[in-house]
Amino acid sequence: MPAMLPESDSEDELPPAWEERATSDGFVYYVNHQSKSTQWTHPRTGKMKRVSGELPIGWTRHIEEDTRKVIFVEEKTQRKSYTDPRLAFAVEEAPEQVGELRQRFDSGTNALQVLHGRDLNGRVALITGANTGIGFETARSLALHGCEVIFACRDAKATKVAIDKLLEEKEVAGKRCKFIPLDLASLRSTKQAAEEVKKGYKHIDMLILNAGVFALPHSVTEDGFERTFQVNHLAHFYLTTLLSDLFDHTTRVVVVSSESHRMATLPAGGLSETDLCPPQHKFWSMIAYNNSKLCNVLFAMELAKVSGVLSLVAEGFI
């Protein structure tokens, strides 16, 4: 029976003195170095885990001659580890009853906790509005886990400050970050950004549509659209369409929406451009924001339906 320890909804972190190991056939077990004991269930959650029976491509298993310990070697780099690389991909055994399901993450979980143990080397993510707020924390966490991150932002100076901050925290992570100018209030700028991405990349693993505006007074972009609608939805829609050649079935598109989409006022039928881009005398900034967030949700749903790309909706700050 596992020890009674505080529950953790954010991550299955092991208590001090515990170590996670795996048998050659994929069963995960736990070693308590203090009591010199082992058990099959996680000491915090009481759950059992399994990993794939095969090692990741490029890894081999050896026995050290001197110590007789099992050691894992990545053939390409000759990197050695006593930790089984399969443990990064361990999953809980399916519960027998619905009541046994346990929430892993909650509203207090941060991006670093979500990505704990993940190796994102070789992956490419493009994040709009990555220089601040949710976008920056997402970019930071992905870069720290090995992902190459494209900062698609309007403000070059602010983006440099953000990337410099990452360079200071961990130089190798900061070097994985690249700035591409993107002003979502301009469809011309959006197209130029997409063209620059295509010049440098053949595939995008993650497209995170994060940038947005809120509570702006009524204004019209150079393209003739109401600014909140264009920045929050239309330009992101256009960017996704322009980059679609870089997607495949492994690509993930994340659209940052908001609970405010529930208060949208768009009509269920007979939608017109005036509904999306109302004139000044019919404009209310909060309604414009709500409507743009509903457009985000509908866009994600339709993208998943027609393209086969997995599209996810994330909640923003409201």
PDB file of C-alpha atoms in Angstrom:
ATOM      1  CA  MET A   1       0.000   0.000   0.000  1.00  0.00           C
ATOM      2  CA  PRO A   2       1.484   3.388  -0.954  1.00  0.00           C
ATOM      3  CA  ALA A   3       2.410   5.853   1.741  1.00  0.00           C
ATOM      4  CA  MET A   4      -0.163   8.556   2.493  1.00  0.00           C
ATOM      5  CA  LEU A   5       1.412  11.659   0.977  1.00  0.00           C
ATOM      6  CA  PRO A   6      -0.047  14.973  -0.198  1.00  0.00           C
ATOM      7  CA  GLU A   7      -1.856  14.754  -3.522  1.00  0.00           C
ATOM      8  CA  SER A   8      -0.374  16.675  -6.460  1.00  0.00           C
ATOM      9  CA  ASP A   9      -2.675  17.572  -9.351  1.00  0.00           C
ATOM     10  CA  SER A  10       0.035  19.302 -11.327  1.00  0.00           C
ATOM     11  CA  GLU A  11       2.699  16.631 -11.748  1.00  0.00           C
ATOM     12  CA  ASP A  12       3.650  13.216 -10.404  1.00  0.00           C
ATOM     13  CA  GLU A  13       6.757  14.420  -8.641  1.00  0.00           C
ATOM     14  CA  LEU A  14       8.454  11.814  -6.487  1.00  0.00           C
ATOM     15  CA  PRO A  15       9.095  12.474  -2.780  1.00  0.00           C
ATOM     16  CA  PRO A  16      12.718  12.752  -1.576  1.00  0.00           C
ATOM     17  CA  ALA A  17      14.690   9.470  -1.594  1.00  0.00           C
ATOM     18  CA  TRP A  18      12.468   7.894  -4.248  1.00  0.00           C
ATOM     19  CA  GLU A  19      13.550   6.912  -7.765  1.00  0.00           C
ATOM     20  CA  GLU A  20      11.552   5.757 -10.780  1.00  0.00           C
ATOM     21  CA  ARG A  21      12.838   2.786 -12.787  1.00  0.00           C
ATOM     22  CA  ALA A  22      11.534   0.462 -15.479  1.00  0.00           C
ATOM     23  CA  THR A  23      11.892  -3.246 -16.139  1.00  0.00           C
ATOM     24  CA  SER A  24      13.075  -4.427 -19.541  1.00  0.00           C
ATOM     25  CA  ASP A  25       9.490  -5.340 -20.493  1.00  0.00           C
ATOM     26  CA  GLY A  26       8.110  -1.898 -19.677  1.00  0.00           C
ATOM     27  CA  PHE A  27       6.759  -2.087 -16.117  1.00  0.00           C
ATOM     28  CA  VAL A  28       7.552   0.995 -14.018  1.00  0.00           C
ATOM     29  CA  TYR A  29       8.546   0.478 -10.401  1.00  0.00           C
ATOM     30  CA  TYR A  30       9.660   2.776  -7.583  1.00  0.00           C
ATOM     31  CA  VAL A  31      12.735   2.494  -5.384  1.00  0.00           C
ATOM     32  CA  ASN A  32      12.923   3.994  -1.904  1.00  0.00           C
ATOM     33  CA  HIS A  33      16.635   4.442  -1.165  1.00  0.00           C
ATOM     34  CA  GLN A  34      15.943   5.330   2.461  1.00  0.00           C
ATOM     35  CA  SER A  35      13.993   2.193   3.368  1.00  0.00           C
ATOM     36  CA  LYS A  36      15.740   0.018   0.730  1.00  0.00           C
ATOM     37  CA  SER A  37      12.365  -1.104  -0.621  1.00  0.00           C
ATOM     38  CA  THR A  38      10.561  -1.178  -3.984  1.00  0.00           C
ATOM     39  CA  GLN A  39       6.935  -1.061  -5.070  1.00  0.00           C
ATOM     40  CA  TRP A  40       4.919  -1.057  -8.296  1.00  0.00           C
ATOM     41  CA  THR A  41       2.637   1.876  -7.397  1.00  0.00           C
ATOM     42  CA  HIS A  42       3.584   5.557  -7.416  1.00  0.00           C
ATOM     43  CA  PRO A  43       4.258   6.681  -3.801  1.00  0.00           C
ATOM     44  CA  ARG A  44       2.078   9.780  -4.171  1.00  0.00           C
ATOM     45  CA  THR A  45      -0.758   8.747  -6.466  1.00  0.00           C
ATOM     46  CA  GLY A  46      -0.989   5.011  -5.903  1.00  0.00           C
ATOM     47  CA  LYS A  47      -1.144   4.547  -9.684  1.00  0.00           C
ATOM     48  CA  MET A  48       0.764   2.040 -11.806  1.00  0.00           C
ATOM     49  CA  LYS A  49       2.595   3.021 -14.991  1.00  0.00           C
ATOM     50  CA  ARG A  50       3.815   1.366 -18.159  1.00  0.00           C
ATOM     51  CA  VAL A  51       6.251   2.397 -20.861  1.00  0.00           C
ATOM     52  CA  SER A  52       6.773   1.096 -24.369  1.00  0.00           C
ATOM     53  CA  GLY A  53       8.761  -2.113 -24.433  1.00  0.00           C
ATOM     54  CA  GLU A  54      11.156  -0.645 -27.009  1.00  0.00           C
ATOM     55  CA  LEU A  55      13.827   1.958 -26.329  1.00  0.00           C
ATOM     56  CA  PRO A  56      13.568   5.241 -28.291  1.00  0.00           C
ATOM     57  CA  ILE A  57      15.248   5.154 -31.692  1.00  0.00           C
ATOM     58  CA  GLY A  58      19.013   5.560 -31.334  1.00  0.00           C
ATOM     59  CA  TRP A  59      19.248   4.284 -27.747  1.00  0.00           C
ATOM     60  CA  THR A  60      20.755   0.961 -26.661  1.00  0.00           C
ATOM     61  CA  ARG A  61      20.923  -0.862 -23.328  1.00  0.00           C
ATOM     62  CA  HIS A  62      24.241  -2.122 -21.897  1.00  0.00           C
ATOM     63  CA  ILE A  63      25.683  -3.615 -18.704  1.00  0.00           C
ATOM     64  CA  GLU A  64      28.710  -1.818 -17.271  1.00  0.00           C
ATOM     65  CA  GLU A  65      31.605  -4.203 -16.838  1.00  0.00           C
ATOM     66  CA  ASP A  66      32.886  -2.703 -13.592  1.00  0.00           C
ATOM     67  CA  THR A  67      29.639  -2.033 -11.738  1.00  0.00           C
ATOM     68  CA  ARG A  68      27.316  -4.488 -13.526  1.00  0.00           C
ATOM     69  CA  LYS A  69      24.753  -1.689 -13.600  1.00  0.00           C
ATOM     70  CA  VAL A  70      22.382  -1.167 -16.529  1.00  0.00           C
ATOM     71  CA  ILE A  71      23.389   1.859 -18.583  1.00  0.00           C
ATOM     72  CA  PHE A  72      21.671   3.457 -21.585  1.00  0.00           C
ATOM     73  CA  VAL A  73      23.654   4.928 -24.476  1.00  0.00           C
ATOM     74  CA  GLU A  74      22.488   7.283 -27.225  1.00  0.00           C
ATOM     75  CA  GLU A  75      24.534   5.995 -30.155  1.00  0.00           C
ATOM     76  CA  LYS A  76      24.696   9.255 -32.131  1.00  0.00           C
ATOM     77  CA  THR A  77      26.100  11.403 -29.316  1.00  0.00           C
ATOM     78  CA  GLN A  78      27.469   8.612 -27.085  1.00  0.00           C
ATOM     79  CA  ARG A  79      25.592  10.237 -24.217  1.00  0.00           C
ATOM     80  CA  LYS A  80      25.247   7.793 -21.317  1.00  0.00           C
ATOM     81  CA  SER A  81      22.608   7.629 -18.616  1.00  0.00           C
ATOM     82  CA  TYR A  82      21.591   5.315 -15.818  1.00  0.00           C
ATOM     83  CA  THR A  83      18.016   6.563 -16.249  1.00  0.00           C
ATOM     84  CA  ASP A  84      15.870   4.577 -18.665  1.00  0.00           C
ATOM     85  CA  PRO A  85      14.948   7.050 -21.480  1.00  0.00           C
ATOM     86  CA  ARG A  86      11.541   5.356 -21.810  1.00  0.00           C
ATOM     87  CA  LEU A  87      10.509   6.844 -18.457  1.00  0.00           C
ATOM     88  CA  ALA A  88      10.009  10.227 -20.162  1.00  0.00           C
ATOM     89  CA  PHE A  89       7.057   8.640 -21.968  1.00  0.00           C
ATOM     90  CA  ALA A  90       5.552   6.620 -19.111  1.00  0.00           C
ATOM     91  CA  VAL A  91       1.763   6.650 -18.904  1.00  0.00           C
ATOM     92  CA  GLU A  92      -0.596   5.613 -16.148  1.00  0.00           C
ATOM     93  CA  GLU A  93      -2.410   2.338 -16.520  1.00  0.00           C
ATOM     94  CA  ALA A  94      -6.056   2.928 -17.477  1.00  0.00           C
ATOM     95  CA  PRO A  95      -8.244   2.937 -14.336  1.00  0.00           C
ATOM     96  CA  GLU A  96     -10.810   0.178 -14.001  1.00  0.00           C
ATOM     97  CA  GLN A  97     -13.495   2.590 -12.779  1.00  0.00           C
ATOM     98  CA  VAL A  98     -14.330   6.148 -13.856  1.00  0.00           C
ATOM     99  CA  GLY A  99     -14.111   7.275 -10.231  1.00  0.00           C
ATOM    100  CA  GLU A 100     -10.404   6.460 -10.228  1.00  0.00           C
ATOM    101  CA  LEU A 101      -9.619   9.082 -12.886  1.00  0.00           C
ATOM    102  CA  ARG A 102      -7.362  11.786 -11.470  1.00  0.00           C
ATOM    103  CA  GLN A 103      -6.980  15.323 -12.772  1.00  0.00           C
ATOM    104  CA  ARG A 104      -3.364  15.879 -13.691  1.00  0.00           C
ATOM    105  CA  PHE A 105      -3.322  19.620 -14.298  1.00  0.00           C
ATOM    106  CA  ASP A 106      -5.413  22.493 -12.972  1.00  0.00           C
ATOM    107  CA  SER A 107      -5.638  26.287 -13.122  1.00  0.00           C
ATOM    108  CA  GLY A 108      -2.553  26.593 -10.928  1.00  0.00           C
ATOM    109  CA  THR A 109      -0.353  24.535 -13.236  1.00  0.00           C
ATOM    110  CA  ASN A 110       2.319  26.458 -15.131  1.00  0.00           C
ATOM    111  CA  ALA A 111       3.845  25.663 -18.513  1.00  0.00           C
ATOM    112  CA  LEU A 112       7.084  24.289 -17.078  1.00  0.00           C
ATOM    113  CA  GLN A 113       5.120  21.768 -14.999  1.00  0.00           C
ATOM    114  CA  VAL A 114       3.102  20.649 -18.024  1.00  0.00           C
ATOM    115  CA  LEU A 115       6.280  20.047 -20.029  1.00  0.00           C
ATOM    116  CA  HIS A 116       8.213  18.400 -17.191  1.00  0.00           C
ATOM    117  CA  GLY A 117      10.226  15.460 -18.552  1.00  0.00           C
ATOM    118  CA  ARG A 118       9.470  16.212 -22.211  1.00  0.00           C
ATOM    119  CA  ASP A 119      12.234  16.303 -24.822  1.00  0.00           C
ATOM    120  CA  LEU A 120      11.277  18.736 -27.600  1.00  0.00           C
ATOM    121  CA  ASN A 121      14.605  18.794 -29.431  1.00  0.00           C
ATOM    122  CA  GLY A 122      14.036  19.050 -33.176  1.00  0.00           C
ATOM    123  CA  ARG A 123      10.531  20.509 -32.780  1.00  0.00           C
ATOM    124  CA  VAL A 124       9.555  23.927 -34.156  1.00  0.00           C
ATOM    125  CA  ALA A 125       6.890  26.167 -32.639  1.00  0.00           C
ATOM    126  CA  LEU A 126       5.590  29.491 -33.937  1.00  0.00           C
ATOM    127  CA  ILE A 127       3.931  31.703 -31.334  1.00  0.00           C
ATOM    128  CA  THR A 128       2.233  35.006 -32.084  1.00  0.00           C
ATOM    129  CA  GLY A 129       2.670  37.612 -29.366  1.00  0.00           C
ATOM    130  CA  ALA A 130       5.473  35.569 -27.777  1.00  0.00           C
ATOM    131  CA  ASN A 131       7.293  38.532 -26.250  1.00  0.00           C
ATOM    132  CA  THR A 132       5.006  38.996 -23.231  1.00  0.00           C
ATOM    133  CA  GLY A 133       2.404  37.408 -20.960  1.00  0.00           C
ATOM    134  CA  ILE A 134       1.068  33.938 -21.747  1.00  0.00           C
ATOM    135  CA  GLY A 135       2.925  33.928 -25.051  1.00  0.00           C
ATOM    136  CA  PHE A 136       6.306  34.529 -23.421  1.00  0.00           C
ATOM    137  CA  GLU A 137       5.822  31.910 -20.711  1.00  0.00           C
ATOM    138  CA  THR A 138       4.821  29.404 -23.381  1.00  0.00           C
ATOM    139  CA  ALA A 139       7.826  30.277 -25.555  1.00  0.00           C
ATOM    140  CA  ARG A 140      10.159  30.166 -22.555  1.00  0.00           C
ATOM    141  CA  SER A 141       8.962  26.746 -21.446  1.00  0.00           C
ATOM    142  CA  LEU A 142       9.158  25.260 -24.951  1.00  0.00           C
ATOM    143  CA  ALA A 143      12.672  26.649 -25.527  1.00  0.00           C
ATOM    144  CA  LEU A 144      13.901  25.372 -22.153  1.00  0.00           C
ATOM    145  CA  HIS A 145      12.709  21.902 -23.201  1.00  0.00           C
ATOM    146  CA  GLY A 146      14.623  21.927 -26.484  1.00  0.00           C
ATOM    147  CA  CYS A 147      12.077  23.373 -28.920  1.00  0.00           C
ATOM    148  CA  GLU A 148      13.030  25.958 -31.548  1.00  0.00           C
ATOM    149  CA  VAL A 149      10.649  28.887 -31.105  1.00  0.00           C
ATOM    150  CA  ILE A 150       9.677  31.520 -33.663  1.00  0.00           C
ATOM    151  CA  PHE A 151       8.635  34.763 -31.943  1.00  0.00           C
ATOM    152  CA  ALA A 152       6.100  36.239 -34.385  1.00  0.00           C
ATOM    153  CA  CYS A 153       5.613  39.704 -32.893  1.00  0.00           C
ATOM    154  CA  ARG A 154       4.924  43.310 -33.835  1.00  0.00           C
ATOM    155  CA  ASP A 155       7.398  45.025 -31.503  1.00  0.00           C
ATOM    156  CA  ALA A 156      11.003  44.168 -32.436  1.00  0.00           C
ATOM    157  CA  LYS A 157      12.499  45.974 -29.430  1.00  0.00           C
ATOM    158  CA  ALA A 158      10.254  44.232 -26.895  1.00  0.00           C
ATOM    159  CA  THR A 159      10.918  40.884 -28.565  1.00  0.00           C
ATOM    160  CA  LYS A 160      14.683  41.386 -28.310  1.00  0.00           C
ATOM    161  CA  VAL A 161      14.295  42.111 -24.599  1.00  0.00           C
ATOM    162  CA  ALA A 162      12.284  38.896 -24.187  1.00  0.00           C
ATOM    163  CA  ILE A 163      14.809  36.741 -26.066  1.00  0.00           C
ATOM    164  CA  ASP A 164      17.706  38.376 -24.186  1.00  0.00           C
ATOM    165  CA  LYS A 165      15.961  37.431 -20.953  1.00  0.00           C
ATOM    166  CA  LEU A 166      15.924  33.807 -22.105  1.00  0.00           C
ATOM    167  CA  LEU A 167      19.581  34.004 -23.157  1.00  0.00           C
ATOM    168  CA  GLU A 168      20.437  35.195 -19.666  1.00  0.00           C
ATOM    169  CA  GLU A 169      18.421  32.413 -18.039  1.00  0.00           C
ATOM    170  CA  LYS A 170      19.808  29.635 -20.259  1.00  0.00           C
ATOM    171  CA  GLU A 171      21.930  30.572 -23.252  1.00  0.00           C
ATOM    172  CA  VAL A 172      21.222  27.433 -25.283  1.00  0.00           C
ATOM    173  CA  ALA A 173      17.460  28.030 -24.899  1.00  0.00           C
ATOM    174  CA  GLY A 174      17.717  31.671 -25.970  1.00  0.00           C
ATOM    175  CA  LYS A 175      19.686  30.667 -29.057  1.00  0.00           C
ATOM    176  CA  ARG A 176      16.753  28.487 -30.118  1.00  0.00           C
ATOM    177  CA  CYS A 177      14.556  31.577 -30.434  1.00  0.00           C
ATOM    178  CA  LYS A 178      14.104  33.600 -33.621  1.00  0.00           C
ATOM    179  CA  PHE A 179      12.196  36.824 -34.261  1.00  0.00           C
ATOM    180  CA  ILE A 180       9.962  37.266 -37.299  1.00  0.00           C
ATOM    181  CA  PRO A 181       8.075  40.592 -37.663  1.00  0.00           C
ATOM    182  CA  LEU A 182       4.301  40.177 -37.636  1.00  0.00           C
ATOM    183  CA  ASP A 183       1.726  42.943 -37.326  1.00  0.00           C
ATOM    184  CA  LEU A 184      -1.685  41.285 -37.255  1.00  0.00           C
ATOM    185  CA  ALA A 185      -3.343  44.639 -37.985  1.00  0.00           C
ATOM    186  CA  SER A 186      -1.882  44.326 -41.491  1.00  0.00           C
ATOM    187  CA  LEU A 187      -2.678  41.431 -43.816  1.00  0.00           C
ATOM    188  CA  ARG A 188       0.326  42.504 -45.888  1.00  0.00           C
ATOM    189  CA  SER A 189       2.582  42.045 -42.843  1.00  0.00           C
ATOM    190  CA  THR A 190       0.903  38.714 -42.108  1.00  0.00           C
ATOM    191  CA  LYS A 191       1.682  37.479 -45.614  1.00  0.00           C
ATOM    192  CA  GLN A 192       5.290  38.680 -45.398  1.00  0.00           C
ATOM    193  CA  ALA A 193       5.735  36.857 -42.079  1.00  0.00           C
ATOM    194  CA  ALA A 194       4.378  33.618 -43.558  1.00  0.00           C
ATOM    195  CA  GLU A 195       6.720  33.936 -46.552  1.00  0.00           C
ATOM    196  CA  GLU A 196       9.727  34.426 -44.256  1.00  0.00           C
ATOM    197  CA  VAL A 197       8.756  31.361 -42.214  1.00  0.00           C
ATOM    198  CA  LYS A 198       8.487  29.268 -45.376  1.00  0.00           C
ATOM    199  CA  LYS A 199      11.978  30.323 -46.441  1.00  0.00           C
ATOM    200  CA  GLY A 200      13.508  28.984 -43.242  1.00  0.00           C
ATOM    201  CA  TYR A 201      11.345  26.007 -42.307  1.00  0.00           C
ATOM    202  CA  LYS A 202       9.900  22.929 -43.996  1.00  0.00           C
ATOM    203  CA  HIS A 203       7.643  21.889 -41.133  1.00  0.00           C
ATOM    204  CA  ILE A 204       5.916  23.437 -38.134  1.00  0.00           C
ATOM    205  CA  ASP A 205       5.125  21.211 -35.161  1.00  0.00           C
ATOM    206  CA  MET A 206       3.172  23.769 -33.144  1.00  0.00           C
ATOM    207  CA  LEU A 207       1.343  26.908 -34.241  1.00  0.00           C
ATOM    208  CA  ILE A 208       0.162  28.835 -31.180  1.00  0.00           C
ATOM    209  CA  LEU A 209      -2.168  31.719 -32.049  1.00  0.00           C
ATOM    210  CA  ASN A 210      -1.790  33.706 -28.858  1.00  0.00           C
ATOM    211  CA  ALA A 211      -1.580  37.422 -29.730  1.00  0.00           C
ATOM    212  CA  GLY A 212      -4.643  39.540 -29.147  1.00  0.00           C
ATOM    213  CA  VAL A 213      -6.027  42.933 -28.200  1.00  0.00           C
ATOM    214  CA  PHE A 214      -8.670  43.892 -25.670  1.00  0.00           C
ATOM    215  CA  ALA A 215     -10.820  46.956 -24.924  1.00  0.00           C
ATOM    216  CA  LEU A 216      -9.607  48.993 -27.874  1.00  0.00           C
ATOM    217  CA  PRO A 217     -11.611  51.991 -29.059  1.00  0.00           C
ATOM    218  CA  HIS A 218     -13.189  51.661 -32.478  1.00  0.00           C
ATOM    219  CA  SER A 219     -10.652  51.828 -35.299  1.00  0.00           C
ATOM    220  CA  VAL A 220     -10.222  50.387 -38.763  1.00  0.00           C
ATOM    221  CA  THR A 221      -7.054  48.703 -40.062  1.00  0.00           C
ATOM    222  CA  GLU A 222      -5.316  49.484 -43.352  1.00  0.00           C
ATOM    223  CA  ASP A 223      -7.267  46.522 -44.775  1.00  0.00           C
ATOM    224  CA  GLY A 224     -10.625  48.089 -43.891  1.00  0.00           C
ATOM    225  CA  PHE A 225     -11.597  45.762 -41.010  1.00  0.00           C
ATOM    226  CA  GLU A 226     -12.414  46.585 -37.393  1.00  0.00           C
ATOM    227  CA  ARG A 227      -9.124  46.203 -35.500  1.00  0.00           C
ATOM    228  CA  THR A 228     -10.168  43.809 -32.706  1.00  0.00           C
ATOM    229  CA  PHE A 229     -11.762  41.416 -35.195  1.00  0.00           C
ATOM    230  CA  GLN A 230      -8.743  41.463 -37.530  1.00  0.00           C
ATOM    231  CA  VAL A 231      -6.027  41.120 -34.881  1.00  0.00           C
ATOM    232  CA  ASN A 232      -7.772  38.515 -32.727  1.00  0.00           C
ATOM    233  CA  HIS A 233      -9.229  36.379 -35.497  1.00  0.00           C
ATOM    234  CA  LEU A 234      -8.978  37.316 -39.173  1.00  0.00           C
ATOM    235  CA  ALA A 235      -5.191  37.713 -39.440  1.00  0.00           C
ATOM    236  CA  HIS A 236      -4.650  34.516 -37.422  1.00  0.00           C
ATOM    237  CA  PHE A 237      -7.005  32.720 -39.809  1.00  0.00           C
ATOM    238  CA  TYR A 238      -5.033  34.117 -42.751  1.00  0.00           C
ATOM    239  CA  LEU A 239      -1.671  33.193 -41.210  1.00  0.00           C
ATOM    240  CA  THR A 240      -2.803  29.611 -40.586  1.00  0.00           C
ATOM    241  CA  THR A 241      -4.009  29.304 -44.179  1.00  0.00           C
ATOM    242  CA  LEU A 242      -0.728  30.663 -45.563  1.00  0.00           C
ATOM    243  CA  LEU A 243       1.334  28.244 -43.441  1.00  0.00           C
ATOM    244  CA  SER A 244      -0.815  25.170 -44.102  1.00  0.00           C
ATOM    245  CA  ASP A 245       1.798  23.702 -46.477  1.00  0.00           C
ATOM    246  CA  LEU A 246       4.067  23.266 -43.446  1.00  0.00           C
ATOM    247  CA  PHE A 247       1.517  21.190 -41.526  1.00  0.00           C
ATOM    248  CA  ASP A 248       0.987  17.460 -41.386  1.00  0.00           C
ATOM    249  CA  HIS A 249      -0.951  15.075 -39.134  1.00  0.00           C
ATOM    250  CA  THR A 250       1.552  15.655 -36.293  1.00  0.00           C
ATOM    251  CA  THR A 251       1.089  19.444 -36.255  1.00  0.00           C
ATOM    252  CA  ARG A 252      -0.804  21.009 -33.372  1.00  0.00           C
ATOM    253  CA  VAL A 253      -2.619  24.326 -33.774  1.00  0.00           C
ATOM    254  CA  VAL A 254      -3.513  26.039 -30.499  1.00  0.00           C
ATOM    255  CA  VAL A 255      -5.954  28.952 -30.584  1.00  0.00           C
ATOM    256  CA  VAL A 256      -5.972  31.053 -27.412  1.00  0.00           C
ATOM    257  CA  SER A 257      -9.592  32.008 -26.835  1.00  0.00           C
ATOM    258  CA  SER A 258     -11.479  33.089 -23.712  1.00  0.00           C
ATOM    259  CA  GLU A 259     -14.478  32.242 -21.579  1.00  0.00           C
ATOM    260  CA  SER A 260     -15.836  35.548 -22.919  1.00  0.00           C
ATOM    261  CA  HIS A 261     -16.794  33.750 -26.122  1.00  0.00           C
ATOM    262  CA  ARG A 262     -19.890  32.605 -24.224  1.00  0.00           C
ATOM    263  CA  MET A 263     -21.124  36.212 -24.143  1.00  0.00           C
ATOM    264  CA  ALA A 264     -20.794  36.782 -27.887  1.00  0.00           C
ATOM    265  CA  THR A 265     -23.723  38.366 -29.754  1.00  0.00           C
ATOM    266  CA  LEU A 266     -23.115  37.042 -33.258  1.00  0.00           C
ATOM    267  CA  PRO A 267     -26.323  35.776 -34.887  1.00  0.00           C
ATOM    268  CA  ALA A 268     -26.674  32.027 -35.405  1.00  0.00           C
ATOM    269  CA  GLY A 269     -27.588  32.519 -39.073  1.00  0.00           C
ATOM    270  CA  GLY A 270     -27.227  35.169 -41.750  1.00  0.00           C
ATOM    271  CA  LEU A 271     -23.862  36.428 -40.486  1.00  0.00           C
ATOM    272  CA  SER A 272     -22.708  39.611 -42.250  1.00  0.00           C
ATOM    273  CA  GLU A 273     -19.513  41.649 -42.340  1.00  0.00           C
ATOM    274  CA  THR A 274     -21.326  44.345 -40.360  1.00  0.00           C
ATOM    275  CA  ASP A 275     -21.841  41.852 -37.504  1.00  0.00           C
ATOM    276  CA  LEU A 276     -18.091  41.163 -37.443  1.00  0.00           C
ATOM    277  CA  CYS A 277     -16.944  44.737 -38.129  1.00  0.00           C
ATOM    278  CA  PRO A 278     -19.667  47.073 -36.800  1.00  0.00           C
ATOM    279  CA  PRO A 279     -19.556  50.814 -37.560  1.00  0.00           C
ATOM    280  CA  GLN A 280     -18.516  53.140 -34.760  1.00  0.00           C
ATOM    281  CA  HIS A 281     -22.060  54.002 -33.624  1.00  0.00           C
ATOM    282  CA  LYS A 282     -22.793  50.298 -33.057  1.00  0.00           C
ATOM    283  CA  PHE A 283     -19.391  49.391 -31.615  1.00  0.00           C
ATOM    284  CA  TRP A 284     -18.774  48.249 -28.020  1.00  0.00           C
ATOM    285  CA  SER A 285     -15.221  47.067 -27.282  1.00  0.00           C
ATOM    286  CA  MET A 286     -16.265  44.253 -24.917  1.00  0.00           C
ATOM    287  CA  ILE A 287     -18.727  42.799 -27.406  1.00  0.00           C
ATOM    288  CA  ALA A 288     -16.110  43.077 -30.165  1.00  0.00           C
ATOM    289  CA  TYR A 289     -13.706  41.075 -27.999  1.00  0.00           C
ATOM    290  CA  ASN A 290     -16.339  38.458 -27.117  1.00  0.00           C
ATOM    291  CA  ASN A 291     -17.268  38.021 -30.762  1.00  0.00           C
ATOM    292  CA  SER A 292     -13.639  37.657 -31.848  1.00  0.00           C
ATOM    293  CA  LYS A 293     -13.119  34.962 -29.213  1.00  0.00           C
ATOM    294  CA  LEU A 294     -16.147  33.045 -30.480  1.00  0.00           C
ATOM    295  CA  CYS A 295     -14.624  33.253 -33.956  1.00  0.00           C
ATOM    296  CA  ASN A 296     -11.464  31.673 -32.483  1.00  0.00           C
ATOM    297  CA  VAL A 297     -13.429  28.719 -31.132  1.00  0.00           C
ATOM    298  CA  LEU A 298     -15.389  28.174 -34.332  1.00  0.00           C
ATOM    299  CA  PHE A 299     -12.200  28.441 -36.393  1.00  0.00           C
ATOM    300  CA  ALA A 300     -10.432  25.785 -34.293  1.00  0.00           C
ATOM    301  CA  MET A 301     -13.398  23.422 -34.596  1.00  0.00           C
ATOM    302  CA  GLU A 302     -13.665  23.849 -38.355  1.00  0.00           C
ATOM    303  CA  LEU A 303      -9.896  23.531 -38.879  1.00  0.00           C
ATOM    304  CA  ALA A 304      -9.877  20.195 -37.080  1.00  0.00           C
ATOM    305  CA  LYS A 305     -12.832  19.013 -39.152  1.00  0.00           C
ATOM    306  CA  VAL A 306     -11.626  19.929 -42.638  1.00  0.00           C
ATOM    307  CA  SER A 307      -7.834  19.565 -42.385  1.00  0.00           C
ATOM    308  CA  GLY A 308      -7.210  16.691 -40.023  1.00  0.00           C
ATOM    309  CA  VAL A 309      -4.798  18.897 -38.049  1.00  0.00           C
ATOM    310  CA  LEU A 310      -5.396  18.640 -34.323  1.00  0.00           C
ATOM    311  CA  SER A 311      -6.681  22.060 -33.259  1.00  0.00           C
ATOM    312  CA  LEU A 312      -6.950  22.971 -29.586  1.00  0.00           C
ATOM    313  CA  VAL A 313      -8.635  25.867 -27.830  1.00  0.00           C
ATOM    314  CA  ALA A 314      -6.909  27.400 -24.816  1.00  0.00           C
ATOM    315  CA  GLU A 315      -8.448  29.979 -22.505  1.00  0.00           C
ATOM    316  CA  GLY A 316      -6.877  33.416 -22.231  1.00  0.00           C
ATOM    317  CA  PHE A 317      -6.981  35.862 -19.352  1.00  0.00           C
ATOM    318  CA  ILE A 318     -10.740  36.522 -19.284  1.00  0.00           C
TER     319      ILE A 318
END
